[in-house]
CSV table of C-alpha atoms in Angstrom, one decimal:
chain,number,residue,atom,x,y,z
A,1,UNK,CA,-5.5,-22.3,13.0
A,2,UNK,CA,-5.5,-25.5,15.1
A,3,UNK,CA,-2.1,-24.6,16.6
A,4,UNK,CA,-3.6,-21.6,18.5
A,5,UNK,CA,-4.4,-21.6,22.2
A,6,UNK,CA,-7.9,-20.6,23.3
A,7,UNK,CA,-6.6,-17.1,24.2
A,8,UNK,CA,-5.0,-16.7,20.7
A,9,UNK,CA,-8.2,-18.0,19.0
A,10,UNK,CA,-10.2,-15.5,21.0
A,11,UNK,CA,-7.9,-12.6,20.1
A,12,UNK,CA,-8.0,-13.6,16.4
A,13,UNK,CA,-11.8,-13.7,16.5
A,14,UNK,CA,-12.0,-10.3,18.2
A,15,UNK,CA,-9.8,-8.5,15.7
A,16,UNK,CA,-11.5,-10.3,12.8
A,17,UNK,CA,-14.9,-9.0,14.0
A,18,UNK,CA,-13.4,-5.5,14.5
A,19,UNK,CA,-12.0,-5.6,11.0
A,20,UNK,CA,-15.3,-6.7,9.4
A,21,UNK,CA,-17.5,-4.2,11.4
A,22,UNK,CA,-15.3,-1.2,11.9
A,23,UNK,CA,-12.4,-1.2,9.4
A,24,UNK,CA,-14.0,-2.7,6.2
A,25,UNK,CA,-16.9,-0.3,5.9
A,26,UNK,CA,-14.6,2.7,5.7
A,27,UNK,CA,-11.9,1.1,3.6
A,28,UNK,CA,-13.0,2.1,0.1
A,29,UNK,CA,-13.6,5.8,1.0
A,30,UNK,CA,-10.3,6.0,2.9
A,31,UNK,CA,-8.5,4.5,-0.1
A,32,UNK,CA,-10.2,6.9,-2.5
A,33,UNK,CA,-9.5,10.0,-0.5
A,34,UNK,CA,-6.0,8.9,0.7
A,35,UNK,CA,-7.1,9.4,4.3
A,36,UNK,CA,-6.0,7.5,7.4
A,37,UNK,CA,-9.0,7.3,9.7
A,38,UNK,CA,-7.8,8.5,13.1
A,39,UNK,CA,-11.1,7.2,14.6
A,40,UNK,CA,-10.1,3.7,13.5
A,41,UNK,CA,-6.7,4.2,15.0
A,42,UNK,CA,-8.2,5.4,18.2
A,43,UNK,CA,-10.5,2.4,18.4
A,44,UNK,CA,-7.5,0.1,17.8
A,45,UNK,CA,-5.8,1.7,20.7
A,46,UNK,CA,-8.9,1.3,22.9
A,47,UNK,CA,-9.0,-2.5,22.3
A,48,UNK,CA,-5.3,-2.7,23.1
A,49,UNK,CA,-3.9,-3.6,19.7
A,50,UNK,CA,-0.9,-1.3,19.9
A,51,UNK,CA,0.1,-2.7,23.3
A,52,UNK,CA,-0.2,-6.4,22.5
A,53,UNK,CA,3.5,-7.4,22.7
A,54,UNK,CA,4.5,-5.1,25.6
A,55,UNK,CA,4.5,-5.6,29.4
A,56,UNK,CA,1.7,-4.2,31.5
A,57,UNK,CA,4.1,-1.9,33.4
A,58,UNK,CA,4.2,0.4,30.3
A,59,UNK,CA,0.6,0.1,29.5
A,60,UNK,CA,0.8,-3.0,27.3
A,61,UNK,CA,-1.3,-6.1,27.2
A,62,UNK,CA,1.4,-8.5,28.4
A,63,UNK,CA,1.2,-10.6,25.2
A,64,UNK,CA,3.8,-11.6,22.7
A,65,UNK,CA,4.8,-11.0,19.1
A,66,UNK,CA,2.7,-13.8,17.9
A,67,UNK,CA,-0.4,-12.1,19.3
A,68,UNK,CA,0.5,-8.9,17.5
A,69,UNK,CA,0.9,-10.8,14.2
A,70,UNK,CA,-2.5,-12.5,14.7
A,71,UNK,CA,-4.1,-9.0,14.9
A,72,UNK,CA,-2.2,-7.7,11.8
A,73,UNK,CA,-3.3,-10.7,9.8
A,74,UNK,CA,-6.9,-10.2,10.7
A,75,UNK,CA,-6.7,-6.5,9.7
A,76,UNK,CA,-4.8,-7.3,6.5
A,77,UNK,CA,-7.7,-9.3,5.2
A,78,UNK,CA,-9.9,-6.2,4.7
A,79,UNK,CA,-7.5,-3.2,4.7
A,80,UNK,CA,-3.8,-3.3,4.3
A,81,UNK,CA,-3.4,0.4,5.1
A,82,UNK,CA,-4.8,-0.1,8.5
A,83,UNK,CA,-2.8,-3.2,9.1
A,84,UNK,CA,0.5,-1.5,8.2
A,85,UNK,CA,-0.4,1.4,10.4
A,86,UNK,CA,-0.6,-1.0,13.3
A,87,UNK,CA,2.5,-3.0,12.2
A,88,UNK,CA,4.7,0.1,11.7
A,89,UNK,CA,3.3,1.8,14.9
A,90,UNK,CA,4.5,-1.2,16.9
A,91,UNK,CA,7.5,-2.7,15.1
A,92,UNK,CA,9.0,0.6,13.9
A,93,UNK,CA,7.6,3.1,16.3
A,94,UNK,CA,7.3,1.6,19.8
A,95,UNK,CA,9.5,-1.5,19.6
A,96,UNK,CA,12.8,0.4,19.2
A,97,UNK,CA,12.0,2.4,22.3
A,98,UNK,CA,11.2,-0.7,24.3
A,99,UNK,CA,14.2,-2.7,23.1
A,100,UNK,CA,16.9,0.0,23.2
A,101,UNK,CA,15.6,3.0,25.1
A,102,UNK,CA,16.6,4.2,28.5
A,103,UNK,CA,14.1,3.8,31.3
A,104,UNK,CA,13.4,7.5,31.1
A,105,UNK,CA,12.7,7.2,27.3
A,106,UNK,CA,10.4,4.2,27.9
A,107,UNK,CA,8.4,6.1,30.6
A,108,UNK,CA,8.1,9.2,28.4
A,109,UNK,CA,7.1,7.6,25.2
A,110,UNK,CA,5.6,4.1,25.6
A,111,UNK,CA,2.4,4.8,27.5
A,112,UNK,CA,0.9,6.9,24.7
A,113,UNK,CA,2.3,4.8,21.9
A,114,UNK,CA,0.8,1.6,23.4
A,115,UNK,CA,-2.5,3.2,24.0
A,116,UNK,CA,-2.8,4.4,20.4
A,117,UNK,CA,-2.8,8.0,21.5
A,118,UNK,CA,0.5,8.7,19.7
A,119,UNK,CA,2.3,7.2,16.7
A,120,UNK,CA,6.0,7.2,15.8
A,121,UNK,CA,8.0,6.5,12.6
A,122,UNK,CA,11.4,5.0,11.9
A,123,UNK,CA,13.5,7.0,9.5
A,124,UNK,CA,15.9,4.6,7.8
A,125,UNK,CA,15.4,4.7,4.0
A,126,UNK,CA,17.0,7.5,2.0
A,127,UNK,CA,17.2,8.4,-1.7
A,128,UNK,CA,20.5,6.5,-1.9
A,129,UNK,CA,20.0,4.1,0.9
A,130,UNK,CA,17.3,1.4,0.7
A,131,UNK,CA,18.2,-2.2,0.8
A,132,UNK,CA,21.8,-0.9,1.2
A,133,UNK,CA,21.1,0.8,4.5
A,134,UNK,CA,24.8,1.1,5.1
A,135,UNK,CA,24.9,3.8,2.5
A,136,UNK,CA,23.2,6.2,4.9
A,137,UNK,CA,24.1,9.9,4.3
A,138,UNK,CA,22.2,11.6,7.0
A,139,UNK,CA,24.7,12.9,9.6
A,140,UNK,CA,24.5,13.9,13.2
A,141,UNK,CA,27.3,15.8,15.0
A,142,UNK,CA,27.7,16.8,18.6
A,143,UNK,CA,27.6,20.5,19.4
A,144,UNK,CA,27.1,22.0,22.9
A,145,UNK,CA,25.3,19.0,24.4
A,146,UNK,CA,23.1,18.5,21.3
A,147,UNK,CA,22.9,16.5,18.2
A,148,UNK,CA,22.8,18.5,15.0
A,149,UNK,CA,21.2,16.4,12.2
A,150,UNK,CA,21.2,17.0,8.5
A,151,UNK,CA,19.8,14.8,5.8
A,152,UNK,CA,16.7,13.4,4.1
A,153,UNK,CA,14.6,10.3,4.6
A,154,UNK,CA,11.9,8.8,2.3
A,155,UNK,CA,9.0,6.4,2.5
A,156,UNK,CA,8.6,6.9,6.2
A,157,UNK,CA,5.3,5.4,7.6
A,158,UNK,CA,3.3,7.2,10.3
A,159,UNK,CA,5.5,10.2,10.1
A,160,UNK,CA,2.9,12.9,9.4
A,161,UNK,CA,-0.3,12.0,11.2
A,162,UNK,CA,-2.0,14.4,13.6
A,163,UNK,CA,-0.8,12.2,16.5
A,164,UNK,CA,2.7,11.5,15.3
A,165,UNK,CA,5.0,12.3,18.2
A,166,UNK,CA,8.5,11.6,16.9
A,167,UNK,CA,10.5,9.8,14.2
A,168,UNK,CA,13.6,7.8,15.1
A,169,UNK,CA,16.2,8.4,12.5
A,170,UNK,CA,19.4,6.7,11.6
A,171,UNK,CA,22.4,9.0,11.1
A,172,UNK,CA,26.2,8.7,10.6
A,173,UNK,CA,27.7,9.9,13.9
A,174,UNK,CA,31.4,9.2,13.1
A,175,UNK,CA,33.7,6.4,11.9
A,176,UNK,CA,34.5,3.0,13.4
A,177,UNK,CA,37.5,1.1,12.0
A,178,UNK,CA,37.2,3.0,8.7
A,179,UNK,CA,33.5,2.3,8.4
A,180,UNK,CA,30.5,4.5,9.1
A,181,UNK,CA,29.3,4.7,12.7
A,182,UNK,CA,25.5,4.7,12.5
A,183,UNK,CA,23.4,5.6,15.5
A,184,UNK,CA,19.7,6.2,16.0
A,185,UNK,CA,18.3,9.4,17.4
A,186,UNK,CA,14.8,10.4,18.4
A,187,UNK,CA,13.6,13.5,16.6
A,188,UNK,CA,10.3,15.0,18.0
A,189,UNK,CA,7.8,16.3,15.4
A,190,UNK,CA,7.8,20.0,15.4
A,191,UNK,CA,11.5,20.4,16.1
A,192,UNK,CA,12.8,23.4,14.1
A,193,UNK,CA,14.5,22.3,10.9
A,194,UNK,CA,12.5,19.0,10.8
A,195,UNK,CA,10.1,19.1,7.9
A,196,UNK,CA,7.5,16.5,7.1
A,197,UNK,CA,7.2,16.9,3.3
A,198,UNK,CA,3.8,16.4,1.5
A,199,UNK,CA,2.5,12.8,1.4
A,200,UNK,CA,3.4,10.6,-1.5
A,201,UNK,CA,0.9,9.7,-4.3
A,202,UNK,CA,1.2,6.0,-4.1
A,203,UNK,CA,0.1,3.0,-6.1
A,204,UNK,CA,-1.4,1.4,-3.0
A,205,UNK,CA,-1.6,1.6,0.7
A,206,UNK,CA,-3.4,4.9,0.0
A,207,UNK,CA,-4.8,5.3,3.5
A,208,UNK,CA,-1.4,4.7,5.1
A,209,UNK,CA,0.5,7.8,6.1
A,210,UNK,CA,3.8,8.0,4.2
A,211,UNK,CA,6.1,11.0,3.8
A,212,UNK,CA,9.6,12.1,2.8
A,213,UNK,CA,11.4,13.9,5.6
A,214,UNK,CA,14.0,16.8,5.5
A,215,UNK,CA,16.3,17.5,8.4
A,216,UNK,CA,18.2,20.8,8.1
A,217,UNK,CA,20.3,21.7,11.1
A,218,UNK,CA,17.9,19.9,13.4
A,219,UNK,CA,19.0,20.2,17.1
A,220,UNK,CA,17.9,17.7,19.7
A,221,UNK,CA,19.4,16.9,23.1
A,222,UNK,CA,22.2,14.3,23.3
A,223,UNK,CA,19.8,12.4,25.6
A,224,UNK,CA,17.7,11.6,22.5
A,225,UNK,CA,20.3,9.1,21.4
A,226,UNK,CA,18.4,5.7,21.2
A,227,UNK,CA,20.6,2.8,22.3
A,228,UNK,CA,24.3,2.7,22.3
A,229,UNK,CA,26.1,5.0,19.9
A,230,UNK,CA,27.4,3.2,16.8
A,231,UNK,CA,24.9,0.3,17.2
A,232,UNK,CA,22.1,1.9,15.3
A,233,UNK,CA,22.5,-0.3,12.2
A,234,UNK,CA,22.8,-3.5,14.2
A,235,UNK,CA,19.8,-2.6,16.2
A,236,UNK,CA,17.8,-1.8,13.1
A,237,UNK,CA,18.6,-5.2,11.6
A,238,UNK,CA,17.2,-6.9,14.6
A,239,UNK,CA,14.1,-4.8,14.4
A,240,UNK,CA,13.8,-5.6,10.7
A,241,UNK,CA,14.0,-9.4,11.4
A,242,UNK,CA,10.9,-9.0,13.7
A,243,UNK,CA,9.2,-6.7,11.3
A,244,UNK,CA,9.4,-9.3,8.5
A,245,UNK,CA,7.3,-11.7,10.5
A,246,UNK,CA,4.7,-9.0,10.9
A,247,UNK,CA,4.7,-8.2,7.2
A,248,UNK,CA,4.4,-11.9,6.5
A,249,UNK,CA,1.3,-12.0,8.7
A,250,UNK,CA,-0.1,-9.0,6.9
A,251,UNK,CA,0.5,-10.6,3.5
A,252,UNK,CA,-1.2,-13.8,4.7
A,253,UNK,CA,-4.2,-11.8,5.7
A,254,UNK,CA,-4.2,-10.1,2.3
A,255,UNK,CA,-4.0,-13.5,0.5
A,256,UNK,CA,-6.9,-14.8,2.6
A,257,UNK,CA,-9.0,-11.7,1.9
A,258,UNK,CA,-8.5,-12.3,-1.8
A,259,UNK,CA,-9.5,-15.9,-1.4
A,260,UNK,CA,-12.6,-15.1,0.5
A,261,UNK,CA,-13.8,-12.5,-2.0
A,262,UNK,CA,-13.0,-14.6,-5.0
A,263,UNK,CA,-14.8,-17.6,-3.5
A,264,UNK,CA,-17.9,-15.6,-2.7
A,265,UNK,CA,-17.9,-14.1,-6.2
A,266,UNK,CA,-17.4,-17.4,-7.9
A,267,UNK,CA,-20.3,-18.9,-6.0
A,268,UNK,CA,-22.7,-16.1,-6.8
A,269,UNK,CA,-21.7,-15.3,-10.4
A,270,UNK,CA,-23.6,-17.1,-13.1
A,271,UNK,CA,-21.8,-17.9,-16.3
A,272,UNK,CA,-23.4,-19.7,-19.2
A,273,UNK,CA,-26.3,-20.8,-17.0
A,274,UNK,CA,-24.2,-22.1,-14.0
A,275,UNK,CA,-22.3,-20.7,-11.1
A,276,UNK,CA,-18.7,-19.8,-11.9
A,277,UNK,CA,-17.6,-22.0,-9.0
A,278,UNK,CA,-18.8,-25.1,-10.9
A,279,UNK,CA,-16.1,-24.5,-13.6
A,280,UNK,CA,-13.0,-26.6,-13.0
A,281,UNK,CA,-10.7,-23.8,-13.9
A,282,UNK,CA,-12.2,-21.5,-11.2
A,283,UNK,CA,-12.1,-24.4,-8.7
A,284,UNK,CA,-8.4,-25.1,-9.3
A,285,UNK,CA,-7.6,-21.4,-9.1
A,286,UNK,CA,-9.3,-21.1,-5.7
A,287,UNK,CA,-7.7,-24.3,-4.5
A,288,UNK,CA,-4.2,-22.9,-5.3
A,289,UNK,CA,-5.1,-19.7,-3.6
A,290,UNK,CA,-6.1,-21.7,-0.5
A,291,UNK,CA,-2.9,-23.6,-0.6
A,292,UNK,CA,-0.9,-20.3,-0.7
A,293,UNK,CA,-2.8,-19.0,2.4
A,294,UNK,CA,-2.1,-22.1,4.3
A,295,UNK,CA,1.6,-22.2,3.5
A,296,UNK,CA,2.1,-18.5,4.2
A,297,UNK,CA,0.4,-18.9,7.6
A,298,UNK,CA,2.5,-21.9,8.6
A,299,UNK,CA,5.6,-19.9,7.6
A,300,UNK,CA,4.9,-16.8,9.8
A,301,UNK,CA,3.5,-18.9,12.7
A,302,UNK,CA,6.8,-20.8,12.7
A,303,UNK,CA,9.0,-17.7,12.6
A,304,UNK,CA,6.9,-16.0,15.3
A,305,UNK,CA,7.0,-19.0,17.6
A,306,UNK,CA,10.8,-19.1,17.3
A,307,UNK,CA,11.1,-15.4,18.0
A,308,UNK,CA,8.9,-15.6,21.1
A,309,UNK,CA,10.8,-18.7,22.4
A,310,UNK,CA,14.1,-16.7,22.2
A,311,UNK,CA,15.5,-18.9,19.4
A,312,UNK,CA,17.2,-17.8,16.2
A,313,UNK,CA,14.6,-16.7,13.7
A,314,UNK,CA,16.2,-14.5,11.1
A,315,UNK,CA,16.2,-17.1,8.4
A,316,UNK,CA,12.6,-18.2,9.3
A,317,UNK,CA,11.4,-14.6,9.1
A,318,UNK,CA,13.0,-14.2,5.7
A,319,UNK,CA,11.3,-17.4,4.4
A,320,UNK,CA,8.0,-16.2,5.9
A,321,UNK,CA,8.2,-12.8,4.2
A,322,UNK,CA,9.2,-14.3,0.9
A,323,UNK,CA,6.5,-17.0,0.9
A,324,UNK,CA,3.7,-14.7,2.2
A,325,UNK,CA,4.6,-11.7,0.0
A,326,UNK,CA,4.4,-13.8,-3.1
A,327,UNK,CA,1.2,-15.5,-1.9
A,328,UNK,CA,-0.5,-12.1,-1.5
A,329,UNK,CA,0.6,-10.9,-4.9
A,330,UNK,CA,-0.4,-14.2,-6.6
A,331,UNK,CA,-3.7,-14.4,-4.9
A,332,UNK,CA,-4.5,-10.7,-5.7
A,333,UNK,CA,-3.8,-11.4,-9.4
A,334,UNK,CA,-6.0,-14.6,-9.4
A,335,UNK,CA,-8.8,-12.9,-7.4
A,336,UNK,CA,-8.9,-10.0,-9.8
A,337,UNK,CA,-9.1,-12.4,-12.8
A,338,UNK,CA,-12.0,-14.4,-11.2
A,339,UNK,CA,-13.9,-11.1,-10.6
A,340,UNK,CA,-13.3,-10.1,-14.2
A,341,UNK,CA,-14.3,-6.5,-14.9
A,342,UNK,CA,-15.4,-6.1,-11.2
A,343,UNK,CA,-11.9,-7.0,-10.2
A,344,UNK,CA,-10.7,-3.8,-11.9
A,345,UNK,CA,-13.1,-1.6,-9.8
A,346,UNK,CA,-11.7,-0.1,-6.6
A,347,UNK,CA,-15.0,-0.7,-4.8
A,348,UNK,CA,-13.9,-4.4,-4.6
A,349,UNK,CA,-11.4,-5.5,-2.0
A,350,UNK,CA,-9.6,-7.6,-4.5
A,351,UNK,CA,-8.8,-4.6,-6.7
A,352,UNK,CA,-7.3,-2.7,-3.7
A,353,UNK,CA,-5.3,-5.8,-2.7
A,354,UNK,CA,-4.0,-6.0,-6.3
A,355,UNK,CA,-2.6,-2.5,-5.9
A,356,UNK,CA,-1.6,-2.9,-2.3
A,357,UNK,CA,0.2,-6.2,-2.4
A,358,UNK,CA,3.1,-5.3,-4.6
A,359,UNK,CA,4.7,-3.4,-1.8
A,360,UNK,CA,4.8,-6.6,0.3
A,361,UNK,CA,7.5,-7.8,-2.0
A,362,UNK,CA,9.5,-4.6,-1.5
A,363,UNK,CA,9.0,-3.0,2.0
A,364,UNK,CA,11.1,-4.2,5.0
A,365,UNK,CA,13.4,-6.0,2.7
A,366,UNK,CA,12.8,-6.9,-0.9
A,367,UNK,CA,12.2,-10.4,-2.2
A,368,UNK,CA,15.8,-10.3,-3.4
A,369,UNK,CA,17.1,-9.5,0.1
A,370,UNK,CA,15.1,-12.4,1.6
A,371,UNK,CA,16.6,-14.7,-1.0
A,372,UNK,CA,20.1,-13.5,-0.1
A,373,UNK,CA,19.5,-14.1,3.6
A,374,UNK,CA,18.3,-17.6,2.9
A,375,UNK,CA,21.2,-18.3,0.5
A,376,UNK,CA,23.7,-17.1,3.1
A,377,UNK,CA,22.2,-19.5,5.6
A,378,UNK,CA,22.8,-22.3,3.0
A,379,UNK,CA,26.4,-21.3,2.7
A,380,UNK,CA,26.2,-20.5,-1.0
A,381,UNK,CA,26.3,-16.6,-0.8
């Protein structure tokens, strides 16, 4: 981390200590009971993590996206569920309001979101619209100064917590040049017809709040339109490009967490009269794990610096997510192997990373989507 400024290094150290002393001790029980700790969320808000990349006028910390990703990486080492709660709370909850909202919407929603007093979700994915988000079937029609929304959403993070305030949903609001006009609309939790369905029983990220949503004749004011009508899909893509950097940072943290636990275990485990770490096979495995962490970190650092400098970063973010997602999955597999039978026990962080990391190759754009973005940049797709 030699490329960090003194302020960035201080932030990374602060969040790392918070992760080790506050987040890690509760992670196993939270995973076992599928419970997101609202106390941990509250404390993240108190130390300013949700406000990192936002200006002070809305209650933010005046930092940048790189700072947010540093925090996400540090949390991802010990608990991916907590890390994704922060990532989604900022990238998918608050950032669309900040980027595309009216001044009234910003004043209404951002202060509580940036303080960690409220969370918000982004309802894009549907049963028939995942990577092909243009296949959106949820509709919104105008009626008497209101939007009437009908449809379903799935896999929506932070949509059903005790402090979830709203979900921004994508919906077809008409036609443009023979194609679907997709807009984004703010739907407050508790609106009649808006049902947060029971939480999923997931393979991993068990302490992350994730639900399917049903919208049946949901009525919200026309003023709840977020951004320009018909630009919802375009706006989403820009948000997704940023989110991929944050997911890459999370994946890097996960890969590092696996390396740290595997290294400690190899040094303490005696096999045939000697520490496991003295075996060349274990040494080489750990060395490859370290190389993956290093490469993944360089990739997301590069993408985040481009984003904060106002330069084009879509391809860099795709590369970062591709490299870091695979690093997390590969390191989780290798760490589990080094830990042997213990690696199959959920009390060990490596076991939870093994289950958690697969989604890093799927969420916010699958590995195949990242490859397509990179291939298009090469002019071969």
